[in-house]
mmCIF file with all atom_site columns, C-alpha atoms in Angstrom:
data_model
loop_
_atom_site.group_PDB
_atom_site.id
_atom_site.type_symbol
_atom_site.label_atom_id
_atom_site.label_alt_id
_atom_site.label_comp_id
_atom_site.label_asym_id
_atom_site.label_entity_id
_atom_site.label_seq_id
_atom_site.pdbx_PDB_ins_code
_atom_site.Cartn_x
_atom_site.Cartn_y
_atom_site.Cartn_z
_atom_site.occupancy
_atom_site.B_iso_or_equiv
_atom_site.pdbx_formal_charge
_atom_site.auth_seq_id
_atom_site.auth_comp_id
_atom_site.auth_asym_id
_atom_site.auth_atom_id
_atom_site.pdbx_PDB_model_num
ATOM 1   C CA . UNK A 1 1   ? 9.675   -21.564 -11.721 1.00 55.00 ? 1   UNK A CA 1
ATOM 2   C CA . UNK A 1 2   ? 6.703   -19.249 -12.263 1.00 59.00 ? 2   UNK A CA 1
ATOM 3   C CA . UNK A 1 3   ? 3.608   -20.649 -11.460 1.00 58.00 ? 3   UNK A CA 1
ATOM 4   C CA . UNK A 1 4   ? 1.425   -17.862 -11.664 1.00 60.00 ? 4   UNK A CA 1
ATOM 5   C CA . UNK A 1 5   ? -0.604  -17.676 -15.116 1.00 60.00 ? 5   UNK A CA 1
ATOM 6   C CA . UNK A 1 6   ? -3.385  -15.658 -16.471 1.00 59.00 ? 6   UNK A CA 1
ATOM 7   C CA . UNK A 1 7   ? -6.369  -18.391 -17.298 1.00 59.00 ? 7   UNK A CA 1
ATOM 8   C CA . UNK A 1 8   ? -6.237  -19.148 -21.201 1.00 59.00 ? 8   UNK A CA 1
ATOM 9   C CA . UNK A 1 9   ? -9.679  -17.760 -21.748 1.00 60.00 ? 9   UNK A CA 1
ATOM 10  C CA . UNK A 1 10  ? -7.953  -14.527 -21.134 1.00 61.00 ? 10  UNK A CA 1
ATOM 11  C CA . UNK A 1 11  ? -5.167  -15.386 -23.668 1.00 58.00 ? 11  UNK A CA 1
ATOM 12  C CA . UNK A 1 12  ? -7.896  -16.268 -26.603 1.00 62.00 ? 12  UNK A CA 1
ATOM 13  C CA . UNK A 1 13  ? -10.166 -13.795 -25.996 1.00 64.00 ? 13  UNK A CA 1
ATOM 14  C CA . UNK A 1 14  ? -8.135  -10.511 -25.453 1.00 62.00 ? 14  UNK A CA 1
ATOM 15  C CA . UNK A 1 15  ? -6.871  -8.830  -28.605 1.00 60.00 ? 15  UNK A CA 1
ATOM 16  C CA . UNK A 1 16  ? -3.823  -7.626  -27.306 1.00 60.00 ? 16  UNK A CA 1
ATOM 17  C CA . UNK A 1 17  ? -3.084  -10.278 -24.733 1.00 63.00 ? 17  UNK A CA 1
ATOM 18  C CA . UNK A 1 18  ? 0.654   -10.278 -24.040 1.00 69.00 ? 18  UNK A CA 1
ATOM 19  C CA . UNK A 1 19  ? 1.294   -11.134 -20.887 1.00 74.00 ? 19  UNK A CA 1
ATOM 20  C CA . UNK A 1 20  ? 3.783   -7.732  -20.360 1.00 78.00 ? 20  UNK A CA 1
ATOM 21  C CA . UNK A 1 21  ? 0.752   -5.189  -21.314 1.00 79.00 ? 21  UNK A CA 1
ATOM 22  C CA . UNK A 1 22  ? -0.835  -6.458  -18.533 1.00 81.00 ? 22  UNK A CA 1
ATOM 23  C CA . UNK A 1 23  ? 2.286   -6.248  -16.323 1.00 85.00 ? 23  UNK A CA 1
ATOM 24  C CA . UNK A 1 24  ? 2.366   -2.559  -17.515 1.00 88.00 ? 24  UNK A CA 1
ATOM 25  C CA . UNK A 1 25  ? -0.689  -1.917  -17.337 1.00 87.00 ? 25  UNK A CA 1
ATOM 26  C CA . UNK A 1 26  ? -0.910  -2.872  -13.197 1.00 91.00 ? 26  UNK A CA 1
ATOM 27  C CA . UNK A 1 27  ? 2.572   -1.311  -12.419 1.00 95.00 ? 27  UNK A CA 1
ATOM 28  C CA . UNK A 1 28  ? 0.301   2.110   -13.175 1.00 95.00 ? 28  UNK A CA 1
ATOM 29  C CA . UNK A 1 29  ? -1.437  1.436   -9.896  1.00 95.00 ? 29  UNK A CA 1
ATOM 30  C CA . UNK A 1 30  ? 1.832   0.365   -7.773  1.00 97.00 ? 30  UNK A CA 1
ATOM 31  C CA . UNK A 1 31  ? 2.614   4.120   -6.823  1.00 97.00 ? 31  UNK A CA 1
ATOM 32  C CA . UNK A 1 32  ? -0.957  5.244   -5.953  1.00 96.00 ? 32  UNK A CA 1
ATOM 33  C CA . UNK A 1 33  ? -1.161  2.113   -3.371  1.00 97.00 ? 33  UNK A CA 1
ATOM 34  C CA . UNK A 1 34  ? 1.917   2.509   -2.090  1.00 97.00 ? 34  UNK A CA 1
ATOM 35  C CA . UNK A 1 35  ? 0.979   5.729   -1.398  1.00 98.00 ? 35  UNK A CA 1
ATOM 36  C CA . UNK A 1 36  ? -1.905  4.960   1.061   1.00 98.00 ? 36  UNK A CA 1
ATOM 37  C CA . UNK A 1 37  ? -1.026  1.633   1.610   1.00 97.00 ? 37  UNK A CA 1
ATOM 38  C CA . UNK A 1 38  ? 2.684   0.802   1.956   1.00 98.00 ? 38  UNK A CA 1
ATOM 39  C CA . UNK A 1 39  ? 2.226   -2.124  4.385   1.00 96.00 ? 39  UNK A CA 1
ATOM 40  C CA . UNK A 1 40  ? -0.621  -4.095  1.916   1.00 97.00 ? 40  UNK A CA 1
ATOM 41  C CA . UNK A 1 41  ? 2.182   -3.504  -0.664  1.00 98.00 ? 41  UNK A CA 1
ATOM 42  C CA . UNK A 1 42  ? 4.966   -4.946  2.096   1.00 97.00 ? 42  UNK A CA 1
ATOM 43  C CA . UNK A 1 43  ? 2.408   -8.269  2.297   1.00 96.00 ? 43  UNK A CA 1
ATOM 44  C CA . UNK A 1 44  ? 2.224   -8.458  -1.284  1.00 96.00 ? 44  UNK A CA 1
ATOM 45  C CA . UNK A 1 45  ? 5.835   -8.594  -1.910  1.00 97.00 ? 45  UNK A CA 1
ATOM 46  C CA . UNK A 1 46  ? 5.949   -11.131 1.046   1.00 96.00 ? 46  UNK A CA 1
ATOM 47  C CA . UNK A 1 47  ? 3.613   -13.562 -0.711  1.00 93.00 ? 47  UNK A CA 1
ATOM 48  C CA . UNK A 1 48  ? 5.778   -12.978 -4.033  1.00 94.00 ? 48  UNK A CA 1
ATOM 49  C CA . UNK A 1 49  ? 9.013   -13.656 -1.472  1.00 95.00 ? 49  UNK A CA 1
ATOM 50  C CA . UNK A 1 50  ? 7.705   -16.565 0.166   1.00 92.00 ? 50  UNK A CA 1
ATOM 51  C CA . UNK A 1 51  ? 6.371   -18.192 -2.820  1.00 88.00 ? 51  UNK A CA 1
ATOM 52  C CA . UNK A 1 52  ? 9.636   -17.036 -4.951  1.00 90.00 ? 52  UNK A CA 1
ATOM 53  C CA . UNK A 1 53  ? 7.547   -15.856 -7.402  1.00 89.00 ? 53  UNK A CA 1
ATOM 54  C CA . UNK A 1 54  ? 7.902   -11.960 -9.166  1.00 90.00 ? 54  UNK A CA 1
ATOM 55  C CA . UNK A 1 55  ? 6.670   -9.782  -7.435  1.00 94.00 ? 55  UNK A CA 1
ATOM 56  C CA . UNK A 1 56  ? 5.099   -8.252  -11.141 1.00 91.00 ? 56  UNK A CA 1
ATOM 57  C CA . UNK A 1 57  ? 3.268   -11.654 -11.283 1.00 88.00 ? 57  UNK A CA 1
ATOM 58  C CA . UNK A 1 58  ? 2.011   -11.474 -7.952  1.00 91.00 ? 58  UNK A CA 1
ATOM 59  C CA . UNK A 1 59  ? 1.219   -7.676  -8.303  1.00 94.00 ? 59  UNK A CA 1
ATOM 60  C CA . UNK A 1 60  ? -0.988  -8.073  -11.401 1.00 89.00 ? 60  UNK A CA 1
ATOM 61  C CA . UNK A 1 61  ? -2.668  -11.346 -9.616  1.00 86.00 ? 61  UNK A CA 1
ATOM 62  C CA . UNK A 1 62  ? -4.008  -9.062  -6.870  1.00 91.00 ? 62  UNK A CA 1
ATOM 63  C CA . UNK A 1 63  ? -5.259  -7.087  -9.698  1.00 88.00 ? 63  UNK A CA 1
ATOM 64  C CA . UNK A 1 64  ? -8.406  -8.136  -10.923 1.00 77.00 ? 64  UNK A CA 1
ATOM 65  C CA . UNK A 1 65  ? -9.833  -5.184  -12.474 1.00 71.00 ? 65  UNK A CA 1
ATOM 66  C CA . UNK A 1 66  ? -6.280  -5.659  -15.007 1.00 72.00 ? 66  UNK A CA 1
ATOM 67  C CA . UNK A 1 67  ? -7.116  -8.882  -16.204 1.00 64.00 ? 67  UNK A CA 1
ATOM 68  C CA . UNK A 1 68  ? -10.453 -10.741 -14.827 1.00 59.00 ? 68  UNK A CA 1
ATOM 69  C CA . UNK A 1 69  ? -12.870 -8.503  -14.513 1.00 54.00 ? 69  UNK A CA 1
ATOM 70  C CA . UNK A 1 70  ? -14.510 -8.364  -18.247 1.00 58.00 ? 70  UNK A CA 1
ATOM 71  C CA . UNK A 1 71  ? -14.208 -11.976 -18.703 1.00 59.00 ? 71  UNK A CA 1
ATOM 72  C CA . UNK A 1 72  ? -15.114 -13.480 -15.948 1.00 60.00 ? 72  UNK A CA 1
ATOM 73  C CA . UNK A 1 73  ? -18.647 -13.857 -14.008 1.00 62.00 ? 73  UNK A CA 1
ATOM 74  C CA . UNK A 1 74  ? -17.417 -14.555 -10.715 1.00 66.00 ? 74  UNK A CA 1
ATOM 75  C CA . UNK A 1 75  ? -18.737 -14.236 -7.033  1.00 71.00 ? 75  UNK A CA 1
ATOM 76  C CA . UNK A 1 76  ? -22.261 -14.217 -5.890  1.00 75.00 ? 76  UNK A CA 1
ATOM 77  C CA . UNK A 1 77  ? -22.866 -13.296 -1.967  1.00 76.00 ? 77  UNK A CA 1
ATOM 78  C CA . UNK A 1 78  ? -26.937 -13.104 -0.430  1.00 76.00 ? 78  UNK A CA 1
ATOM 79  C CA . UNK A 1 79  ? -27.875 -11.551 2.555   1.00 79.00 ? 79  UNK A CA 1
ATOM 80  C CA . UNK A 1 80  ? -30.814 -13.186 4.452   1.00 82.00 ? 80  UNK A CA 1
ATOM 81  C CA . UNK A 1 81  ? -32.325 -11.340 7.422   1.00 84.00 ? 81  UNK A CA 1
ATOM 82  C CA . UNK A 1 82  ? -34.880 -14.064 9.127   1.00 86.00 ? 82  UNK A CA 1
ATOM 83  C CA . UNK A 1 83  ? -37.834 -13.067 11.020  1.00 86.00 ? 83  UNK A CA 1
ATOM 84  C CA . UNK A 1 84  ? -35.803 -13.418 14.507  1.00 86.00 ? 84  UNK A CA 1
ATOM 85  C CA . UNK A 1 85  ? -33.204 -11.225 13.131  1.00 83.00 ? 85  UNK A CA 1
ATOM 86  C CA . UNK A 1 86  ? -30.662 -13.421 12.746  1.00 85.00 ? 86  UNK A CA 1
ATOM 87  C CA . UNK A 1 87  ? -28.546 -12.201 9.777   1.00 82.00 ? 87  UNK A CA 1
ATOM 88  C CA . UNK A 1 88  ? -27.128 -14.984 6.988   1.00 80.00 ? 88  UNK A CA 1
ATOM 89  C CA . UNK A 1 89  ? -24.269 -13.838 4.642   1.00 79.00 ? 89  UNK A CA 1
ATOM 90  C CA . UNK A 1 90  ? -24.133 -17.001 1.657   1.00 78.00 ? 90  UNK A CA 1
ATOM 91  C CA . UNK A 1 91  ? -21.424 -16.701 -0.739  1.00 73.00 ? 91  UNK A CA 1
ATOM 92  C CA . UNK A 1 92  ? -20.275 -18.481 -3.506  1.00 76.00 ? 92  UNK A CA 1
ATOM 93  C CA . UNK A 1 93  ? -16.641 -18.553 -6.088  1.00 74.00 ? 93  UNK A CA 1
ATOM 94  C CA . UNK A 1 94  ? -17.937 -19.073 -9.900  1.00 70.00 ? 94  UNK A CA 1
ATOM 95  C CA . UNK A 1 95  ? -14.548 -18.218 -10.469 1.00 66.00 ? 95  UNK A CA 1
ATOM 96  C CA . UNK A 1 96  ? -12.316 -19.536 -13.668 1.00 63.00 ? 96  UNK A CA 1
ATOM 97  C CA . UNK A 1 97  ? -11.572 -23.497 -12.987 1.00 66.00 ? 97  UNK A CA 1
ATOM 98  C CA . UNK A 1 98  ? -8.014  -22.940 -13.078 1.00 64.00 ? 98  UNK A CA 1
ATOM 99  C CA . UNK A 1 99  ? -8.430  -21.792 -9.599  1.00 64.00 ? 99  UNK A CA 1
ATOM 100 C CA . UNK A 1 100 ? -10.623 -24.736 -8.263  1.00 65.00 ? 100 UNK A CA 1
ATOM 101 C CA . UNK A 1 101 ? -7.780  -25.927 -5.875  1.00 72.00 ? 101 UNK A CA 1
ATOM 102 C CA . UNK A 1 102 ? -5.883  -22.969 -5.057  1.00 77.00 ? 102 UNK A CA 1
ATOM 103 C CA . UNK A 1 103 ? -8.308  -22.022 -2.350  1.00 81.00 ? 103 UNK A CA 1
ATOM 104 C CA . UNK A 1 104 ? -6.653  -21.009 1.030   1.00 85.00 ? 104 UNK A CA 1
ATOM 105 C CA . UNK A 1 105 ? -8.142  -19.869 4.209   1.00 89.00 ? 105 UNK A CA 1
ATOM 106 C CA . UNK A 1 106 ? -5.998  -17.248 6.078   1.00 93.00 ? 106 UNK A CA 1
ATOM 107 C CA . UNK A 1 107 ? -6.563  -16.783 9.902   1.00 96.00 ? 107 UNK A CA 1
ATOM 108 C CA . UNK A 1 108 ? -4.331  -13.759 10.765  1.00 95.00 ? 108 UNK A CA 1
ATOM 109 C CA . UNK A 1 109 ? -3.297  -11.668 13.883  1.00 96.00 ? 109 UNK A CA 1
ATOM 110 C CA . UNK A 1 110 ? -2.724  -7.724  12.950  1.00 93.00 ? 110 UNK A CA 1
ATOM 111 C CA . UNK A 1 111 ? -0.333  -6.108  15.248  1.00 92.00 ? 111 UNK A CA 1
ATOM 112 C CA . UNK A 1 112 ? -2.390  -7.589  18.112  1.00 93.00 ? 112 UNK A CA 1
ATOM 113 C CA . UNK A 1 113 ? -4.974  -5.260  17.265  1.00 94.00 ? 113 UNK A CA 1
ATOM 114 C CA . UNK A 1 114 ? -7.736  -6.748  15.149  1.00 96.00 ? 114 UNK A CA 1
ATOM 115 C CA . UNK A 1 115 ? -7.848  -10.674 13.829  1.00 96.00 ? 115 UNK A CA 1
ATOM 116 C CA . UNK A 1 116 ? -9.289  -12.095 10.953  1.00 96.00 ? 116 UNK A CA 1
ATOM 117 C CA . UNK A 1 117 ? -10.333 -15.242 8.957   1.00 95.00 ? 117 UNK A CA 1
ATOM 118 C CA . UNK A 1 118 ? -10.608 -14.949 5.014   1.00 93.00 ? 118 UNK A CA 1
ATOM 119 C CA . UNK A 1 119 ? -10.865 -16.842 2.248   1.00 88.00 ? 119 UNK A CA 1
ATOM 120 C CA . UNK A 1 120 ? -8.436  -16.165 -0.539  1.00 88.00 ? 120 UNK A CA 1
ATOM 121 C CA . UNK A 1 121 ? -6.643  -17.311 -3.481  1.00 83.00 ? 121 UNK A CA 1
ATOM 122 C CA . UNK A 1 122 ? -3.212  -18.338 -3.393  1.00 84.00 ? 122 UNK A CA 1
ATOM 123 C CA . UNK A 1 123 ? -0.826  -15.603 -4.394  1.00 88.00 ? 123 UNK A CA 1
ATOM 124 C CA . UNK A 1 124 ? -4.356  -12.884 -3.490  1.00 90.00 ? 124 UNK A CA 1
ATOM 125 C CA . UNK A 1 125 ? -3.731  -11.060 -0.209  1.00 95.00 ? 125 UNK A CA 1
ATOM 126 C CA . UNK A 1 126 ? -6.501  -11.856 2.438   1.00 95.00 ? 126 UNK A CA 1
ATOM 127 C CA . UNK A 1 127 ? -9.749  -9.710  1.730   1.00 91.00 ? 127 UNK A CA 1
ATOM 128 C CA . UNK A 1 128 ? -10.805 -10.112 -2.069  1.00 84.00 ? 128 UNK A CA 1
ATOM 129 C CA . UNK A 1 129 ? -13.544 -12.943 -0.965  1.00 85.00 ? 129 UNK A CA 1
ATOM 130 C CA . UNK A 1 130 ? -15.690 -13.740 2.082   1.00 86.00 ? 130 UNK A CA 1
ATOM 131 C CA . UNK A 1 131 ? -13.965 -12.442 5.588   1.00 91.00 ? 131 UNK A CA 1
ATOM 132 C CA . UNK A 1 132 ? -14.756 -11.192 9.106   1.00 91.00 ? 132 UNK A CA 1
ATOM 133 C CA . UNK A 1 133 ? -12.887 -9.783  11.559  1.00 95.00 ? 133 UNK A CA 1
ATOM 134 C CA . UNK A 1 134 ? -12.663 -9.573  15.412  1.00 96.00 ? 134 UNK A CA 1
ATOM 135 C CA . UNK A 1 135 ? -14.707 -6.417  15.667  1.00 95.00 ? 135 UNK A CA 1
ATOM 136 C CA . UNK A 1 136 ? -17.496 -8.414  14.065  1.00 90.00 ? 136 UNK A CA 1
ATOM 137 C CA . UNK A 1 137 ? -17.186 -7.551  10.164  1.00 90.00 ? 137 UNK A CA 1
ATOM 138 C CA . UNK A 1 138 ? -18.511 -9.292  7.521   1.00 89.00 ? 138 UNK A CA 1
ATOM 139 C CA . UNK A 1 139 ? -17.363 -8.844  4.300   1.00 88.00 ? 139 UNK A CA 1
ATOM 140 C CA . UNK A 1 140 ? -18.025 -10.720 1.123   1.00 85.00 ? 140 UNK A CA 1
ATOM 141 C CA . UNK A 1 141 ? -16.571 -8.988  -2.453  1.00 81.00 ? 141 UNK A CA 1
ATOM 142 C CA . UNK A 1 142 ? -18.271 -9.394  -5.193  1.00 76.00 ? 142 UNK A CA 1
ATOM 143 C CA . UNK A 1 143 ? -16.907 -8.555  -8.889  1.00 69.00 ? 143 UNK A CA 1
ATOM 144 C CA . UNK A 1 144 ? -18.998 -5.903  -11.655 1.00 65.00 ? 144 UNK A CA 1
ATOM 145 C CA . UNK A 1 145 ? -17.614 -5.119  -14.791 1.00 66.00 ? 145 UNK A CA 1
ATOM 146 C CA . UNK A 1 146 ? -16.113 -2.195  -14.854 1.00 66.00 ? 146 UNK A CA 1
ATOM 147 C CA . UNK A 1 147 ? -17.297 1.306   -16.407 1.00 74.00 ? 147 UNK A CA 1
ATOM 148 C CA . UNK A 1 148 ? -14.782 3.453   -15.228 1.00 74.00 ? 148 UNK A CA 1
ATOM 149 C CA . UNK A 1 149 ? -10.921 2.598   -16.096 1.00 73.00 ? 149 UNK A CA 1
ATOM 150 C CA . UNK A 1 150 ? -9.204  5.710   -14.514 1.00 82.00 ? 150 UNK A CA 1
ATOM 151 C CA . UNK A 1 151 ? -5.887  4.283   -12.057 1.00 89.00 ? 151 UNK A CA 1
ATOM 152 C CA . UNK A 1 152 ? -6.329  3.964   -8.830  1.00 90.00 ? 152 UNK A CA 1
ATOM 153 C CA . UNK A 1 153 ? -6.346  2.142   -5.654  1.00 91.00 ? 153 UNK A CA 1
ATOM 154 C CA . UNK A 1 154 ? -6.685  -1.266  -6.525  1.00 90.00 ? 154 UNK A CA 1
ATOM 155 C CA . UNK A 1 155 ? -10.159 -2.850  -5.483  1.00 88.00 ? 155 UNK A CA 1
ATOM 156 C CA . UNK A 1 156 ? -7.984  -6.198  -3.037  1.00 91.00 ? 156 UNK A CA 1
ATOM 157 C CA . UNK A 1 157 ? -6.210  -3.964  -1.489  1.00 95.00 ? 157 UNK A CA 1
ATOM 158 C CA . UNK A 1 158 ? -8.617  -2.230  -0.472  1.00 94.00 ? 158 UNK A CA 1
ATOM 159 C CA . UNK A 1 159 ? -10.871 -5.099  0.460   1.00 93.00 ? 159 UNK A CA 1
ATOM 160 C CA . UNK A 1 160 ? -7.682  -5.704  2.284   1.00 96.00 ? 160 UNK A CA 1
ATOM 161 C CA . UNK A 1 161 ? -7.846  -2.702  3.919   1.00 96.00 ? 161 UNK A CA 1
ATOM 162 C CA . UNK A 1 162 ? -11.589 -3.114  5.535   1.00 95.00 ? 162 UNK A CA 1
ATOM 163 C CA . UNK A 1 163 ? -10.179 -6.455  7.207   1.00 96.00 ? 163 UNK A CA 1
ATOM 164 C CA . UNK A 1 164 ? -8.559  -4.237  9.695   1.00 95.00 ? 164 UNK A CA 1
ATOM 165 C CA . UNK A 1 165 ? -11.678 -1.383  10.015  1.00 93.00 ? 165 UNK A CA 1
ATOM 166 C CA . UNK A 1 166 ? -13.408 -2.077  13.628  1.00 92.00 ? 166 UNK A CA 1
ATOM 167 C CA . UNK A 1 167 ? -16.996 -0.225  12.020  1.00 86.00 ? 167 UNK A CA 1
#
């Protein structure tokens, strides 16, 4: 059973909103990741494994810059530095409401070489909201609309990526 959908606001508001242009549209990126990053790819196709989901649904969740970007207004992260120099990151999810309760907070242990906690949604590989990591990296992704549409590396993966970056 799938269980994986693309928020209606999408569906109404996109003119050519079929759920297989999008699915098209973010197999375009699959080579160029797996390219530089065949083992973010592996976890992907883990969570669509795991979750016996498709791995095209669970590719196109992870992303974004397919099908949420220029509809949604989504995170917000501050920095505070205070007069003692104590640093405050504060981030929030104005995500879509369909994804109110699929929060998930991964703790992970990478090869025994770096750890990290993240907050993510479910089906999203660790990375694509707040994070840090055992070499002290703080990370908190934030979504723009998009100018440039040229295929690349998809933006998660590599927010993924920095998870595992000691500077």
């Amino acid at each position: 059973k799938k269980t994986i959908k693309i928020p209606e606001n999408v569906a109404n508001e996109h003119k050519y909103f079929k759920i297989d242009y999008f699915i098209r549209s973010a197999k375009k990126y699959l080579p160029i990741a797996q390219k530089y990053f065949p083992e973010i790819v592996s976890e992907i196709k883990g969570i669509a494994e795991g979750s016996s989901q498709d791995f095209d649904d669970i590719w196109l969740l992870n992303l974004e810059e397919i099908w949420g970007d220029d509809y949604f207004d989504k995170c917000t992260s501050i920095v505070v530095r205070e007069i003692d120099d104590n640093i405050y990151l504060y981030h929030n999810e104005d995500f879509d409401e369909d994804f109110d309760n699929n929060l998930a907070m991964v703790k992970a242990n990478v090869n025994n070489k770096v750890k990290f906690l993240s907050l993510t949604f479910a089906g999203m590989i660790p990375g694509s909201s707040i994070s840090l990591n055992s070499f002290g990296l703080v990370q908190g992704i934030n979504s723009l609309h998009p100018i440039d549409y040229r295929v690349g590396i998809p933006k998660n993966i590599i927010s993924r990526a920095i998870l595992e970056s000691d500077s």
